[in-house]
PDB file of C-alpha atoms in Angstrom:
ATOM      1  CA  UNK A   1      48.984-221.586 101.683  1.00  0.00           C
ATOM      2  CA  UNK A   2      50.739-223.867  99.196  1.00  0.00           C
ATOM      3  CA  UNK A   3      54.353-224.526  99.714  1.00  0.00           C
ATOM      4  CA  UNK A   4      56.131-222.844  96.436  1.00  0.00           C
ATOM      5  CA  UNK A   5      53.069-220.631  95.837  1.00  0.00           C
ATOM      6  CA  UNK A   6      54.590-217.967  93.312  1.00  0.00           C
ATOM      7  CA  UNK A   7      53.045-215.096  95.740  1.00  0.00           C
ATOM      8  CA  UNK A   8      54.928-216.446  99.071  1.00  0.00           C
ATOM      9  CA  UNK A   9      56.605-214.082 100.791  1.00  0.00           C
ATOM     10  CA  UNK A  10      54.867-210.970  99.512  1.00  0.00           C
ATOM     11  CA  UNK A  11      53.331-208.617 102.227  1.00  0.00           C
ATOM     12  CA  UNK A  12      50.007-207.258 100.959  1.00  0.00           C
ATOM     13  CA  UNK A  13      47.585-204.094 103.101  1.00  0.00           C
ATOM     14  CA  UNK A  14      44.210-204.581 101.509  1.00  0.00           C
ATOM     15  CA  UNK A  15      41.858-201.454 102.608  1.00  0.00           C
ATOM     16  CA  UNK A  16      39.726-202.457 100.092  1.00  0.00           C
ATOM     17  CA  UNK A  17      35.468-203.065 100.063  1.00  0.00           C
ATOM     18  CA  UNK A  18      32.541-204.168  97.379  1.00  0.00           C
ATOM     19  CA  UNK A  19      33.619-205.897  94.374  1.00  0.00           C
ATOM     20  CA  UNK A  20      37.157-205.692  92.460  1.00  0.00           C
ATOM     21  CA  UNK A  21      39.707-204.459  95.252  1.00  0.00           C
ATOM     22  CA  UNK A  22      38.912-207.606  97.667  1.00  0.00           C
ATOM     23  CA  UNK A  23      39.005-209.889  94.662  1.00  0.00           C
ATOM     24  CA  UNK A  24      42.316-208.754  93.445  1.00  0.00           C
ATOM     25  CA  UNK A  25      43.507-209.507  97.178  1.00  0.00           C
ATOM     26  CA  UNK A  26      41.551-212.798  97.609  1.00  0.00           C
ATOM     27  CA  UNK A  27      43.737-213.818  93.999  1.00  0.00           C
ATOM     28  CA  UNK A  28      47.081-212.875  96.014  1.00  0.00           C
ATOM     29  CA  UNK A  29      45.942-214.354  99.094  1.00  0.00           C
ATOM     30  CA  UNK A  30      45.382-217.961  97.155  1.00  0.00           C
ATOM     31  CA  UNK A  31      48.600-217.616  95.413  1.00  0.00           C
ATOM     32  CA  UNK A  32      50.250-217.383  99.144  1.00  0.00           C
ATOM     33  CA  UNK A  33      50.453-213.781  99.839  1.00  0.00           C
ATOM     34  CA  UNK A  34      50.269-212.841 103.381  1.00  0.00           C
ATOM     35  CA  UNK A  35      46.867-209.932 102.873  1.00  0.00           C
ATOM     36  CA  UNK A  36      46.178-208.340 106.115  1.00  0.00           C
ATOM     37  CA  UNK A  37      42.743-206.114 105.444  1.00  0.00           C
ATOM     38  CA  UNK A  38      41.992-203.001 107.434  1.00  0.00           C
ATOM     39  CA  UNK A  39      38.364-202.592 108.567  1.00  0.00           C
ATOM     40  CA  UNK A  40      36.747-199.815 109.699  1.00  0.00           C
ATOM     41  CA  UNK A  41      35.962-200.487 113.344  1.00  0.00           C
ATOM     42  CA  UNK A  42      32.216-200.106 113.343  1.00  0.00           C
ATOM     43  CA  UNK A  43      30.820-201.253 110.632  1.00  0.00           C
ATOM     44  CA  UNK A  44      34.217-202.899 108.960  1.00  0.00           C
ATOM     45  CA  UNK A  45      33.501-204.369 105.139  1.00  0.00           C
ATOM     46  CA  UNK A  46      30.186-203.241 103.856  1.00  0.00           C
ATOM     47  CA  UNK A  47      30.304-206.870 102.020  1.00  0.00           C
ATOM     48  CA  UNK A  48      29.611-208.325 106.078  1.00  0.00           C
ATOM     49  CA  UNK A  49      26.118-207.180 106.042  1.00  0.00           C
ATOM     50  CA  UNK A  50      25.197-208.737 102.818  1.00  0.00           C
ATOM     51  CA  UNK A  51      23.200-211.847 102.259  1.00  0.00           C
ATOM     52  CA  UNK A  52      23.298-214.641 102.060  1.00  0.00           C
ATOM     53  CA  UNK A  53      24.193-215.039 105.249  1.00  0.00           C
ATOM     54  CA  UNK A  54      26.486-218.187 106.685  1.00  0.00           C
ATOM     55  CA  UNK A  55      27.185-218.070 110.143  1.00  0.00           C
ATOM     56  CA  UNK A  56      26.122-214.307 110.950  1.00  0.00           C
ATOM     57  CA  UNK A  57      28.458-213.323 107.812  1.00  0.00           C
ATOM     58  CA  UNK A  58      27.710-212.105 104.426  1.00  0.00           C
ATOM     59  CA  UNK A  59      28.729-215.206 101.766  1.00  0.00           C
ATOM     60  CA  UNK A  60      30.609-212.949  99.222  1.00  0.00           C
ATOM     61  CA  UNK A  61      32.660-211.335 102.304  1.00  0.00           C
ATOM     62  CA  UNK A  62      33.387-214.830 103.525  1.00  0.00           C
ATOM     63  CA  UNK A  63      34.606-215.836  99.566  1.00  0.00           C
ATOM     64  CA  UNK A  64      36.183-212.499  99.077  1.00  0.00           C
ATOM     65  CA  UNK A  65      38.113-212.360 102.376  1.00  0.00           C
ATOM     66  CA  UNK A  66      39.485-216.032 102.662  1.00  0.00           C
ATOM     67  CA  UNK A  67      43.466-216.335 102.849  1.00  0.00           C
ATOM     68  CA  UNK A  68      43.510-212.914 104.314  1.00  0.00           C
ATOM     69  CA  UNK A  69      44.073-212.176 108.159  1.00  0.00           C
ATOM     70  CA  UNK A  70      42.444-208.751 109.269  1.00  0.00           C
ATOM     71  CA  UNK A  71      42.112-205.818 111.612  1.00  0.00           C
ATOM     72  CA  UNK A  72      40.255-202.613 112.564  1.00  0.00           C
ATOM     73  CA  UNK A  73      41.553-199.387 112.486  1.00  0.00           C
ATOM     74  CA  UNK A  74      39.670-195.925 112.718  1.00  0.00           C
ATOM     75  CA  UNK A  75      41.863-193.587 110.117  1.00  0.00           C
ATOM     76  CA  UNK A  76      40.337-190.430 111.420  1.00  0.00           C
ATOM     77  CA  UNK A  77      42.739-191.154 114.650  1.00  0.00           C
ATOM     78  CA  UNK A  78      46.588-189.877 114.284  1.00  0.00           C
ATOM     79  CA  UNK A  79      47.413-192.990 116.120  1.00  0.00           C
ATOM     80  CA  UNK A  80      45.618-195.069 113.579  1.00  0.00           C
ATOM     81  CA  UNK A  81      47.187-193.807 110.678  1.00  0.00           C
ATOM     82  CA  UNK A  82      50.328-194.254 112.592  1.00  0.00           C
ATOM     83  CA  UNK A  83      49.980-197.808 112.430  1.00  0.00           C
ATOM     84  CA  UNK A  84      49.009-197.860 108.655  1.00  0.00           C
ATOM     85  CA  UNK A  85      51.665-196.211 107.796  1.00  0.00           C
ATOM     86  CA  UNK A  86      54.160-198.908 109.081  1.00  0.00           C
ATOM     87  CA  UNK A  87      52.253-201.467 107.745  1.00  0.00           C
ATOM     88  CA  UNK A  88      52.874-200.145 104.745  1.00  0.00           C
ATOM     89  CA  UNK A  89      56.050-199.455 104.233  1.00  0.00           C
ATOM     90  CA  UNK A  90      56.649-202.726 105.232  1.00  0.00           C
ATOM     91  CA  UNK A  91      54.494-204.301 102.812  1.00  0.00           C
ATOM     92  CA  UNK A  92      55.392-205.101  99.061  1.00  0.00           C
ATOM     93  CA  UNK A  93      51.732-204.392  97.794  1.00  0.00           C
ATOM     94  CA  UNK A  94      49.138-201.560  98.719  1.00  0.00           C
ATOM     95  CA  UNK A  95      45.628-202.124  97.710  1.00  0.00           C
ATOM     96  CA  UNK A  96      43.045-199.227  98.220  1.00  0.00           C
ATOM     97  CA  UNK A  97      39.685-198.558  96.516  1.00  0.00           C
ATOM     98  CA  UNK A  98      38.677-195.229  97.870  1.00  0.00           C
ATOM     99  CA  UNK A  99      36.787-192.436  95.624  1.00  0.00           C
ATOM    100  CA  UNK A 100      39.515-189.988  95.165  1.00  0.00           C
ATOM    101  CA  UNK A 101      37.262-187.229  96.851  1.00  0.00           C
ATOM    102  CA  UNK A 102      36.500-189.549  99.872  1.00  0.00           C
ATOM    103  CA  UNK A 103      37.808-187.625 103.113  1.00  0.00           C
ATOM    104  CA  UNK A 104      38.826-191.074 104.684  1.00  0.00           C
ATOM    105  CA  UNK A 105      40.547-192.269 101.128  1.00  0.00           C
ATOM    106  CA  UNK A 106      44.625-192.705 101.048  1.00  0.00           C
ATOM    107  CA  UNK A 107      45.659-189.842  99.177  1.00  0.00           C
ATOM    108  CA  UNK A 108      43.995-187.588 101.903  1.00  0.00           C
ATOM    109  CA  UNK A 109      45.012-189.596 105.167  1.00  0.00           C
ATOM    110  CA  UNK A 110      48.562-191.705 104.175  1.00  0.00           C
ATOM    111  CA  UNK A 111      50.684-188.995 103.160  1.00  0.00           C
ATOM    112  CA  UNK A 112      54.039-189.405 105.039  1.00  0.00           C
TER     113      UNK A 112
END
């Protein structure tokens, strides 16, 4: 991270996967965010599995991911979405790309 990055100091949750939601928090990541992405625990980004390949790990999830820290958390457990939830709220920036229908998207499972 660049000292005097105009992101520094902004808290990002990126629960994002495929194209446009891990690009827009790659771009806050470079401009010195602190982007923590939640994975799925099994099969985490779908990008992972993707070739090419360098090291075991999908390029584009490597390029899309870098500047971010991450973890793995299975929403479908109360304890899970426990956690989200105060990662969150103490985040300045939420960044979800779920189909509004999907049973594991935000609207169904973050609802304080």
């Amino acid at each position: 991270m660049q000292s005097g990055a105009s992101a520094e100091g902004i808290k990002v949750i990126d629960l994002t996967s495929a194209l446009s939601g891990p690009y827009c928090s790659m771009i806050l990541g470079d401009m010195g965010a602190e982007v923590v992405k939640v994975e799925e625990p099994t099969s985490g980004d779908m990008n992972r599995t993707n070739g090419p390949f360098i090291g075991g790990e999908g390029s584009y999830f490597l390029y899309a991911n870098r500047n971010k820290r991450s973890l793995t958390l299975n929403l479908r457990e109360e304890r899970a979405r426990e956690i989200l939830l105060k990662l969150v709220r103490d985040a300045d920036v939420f960044v979800e790309n779920f189909r509004p229908e999907s049973s594991t998207g935000s609207r169904s499972t973050m609802r304080p």
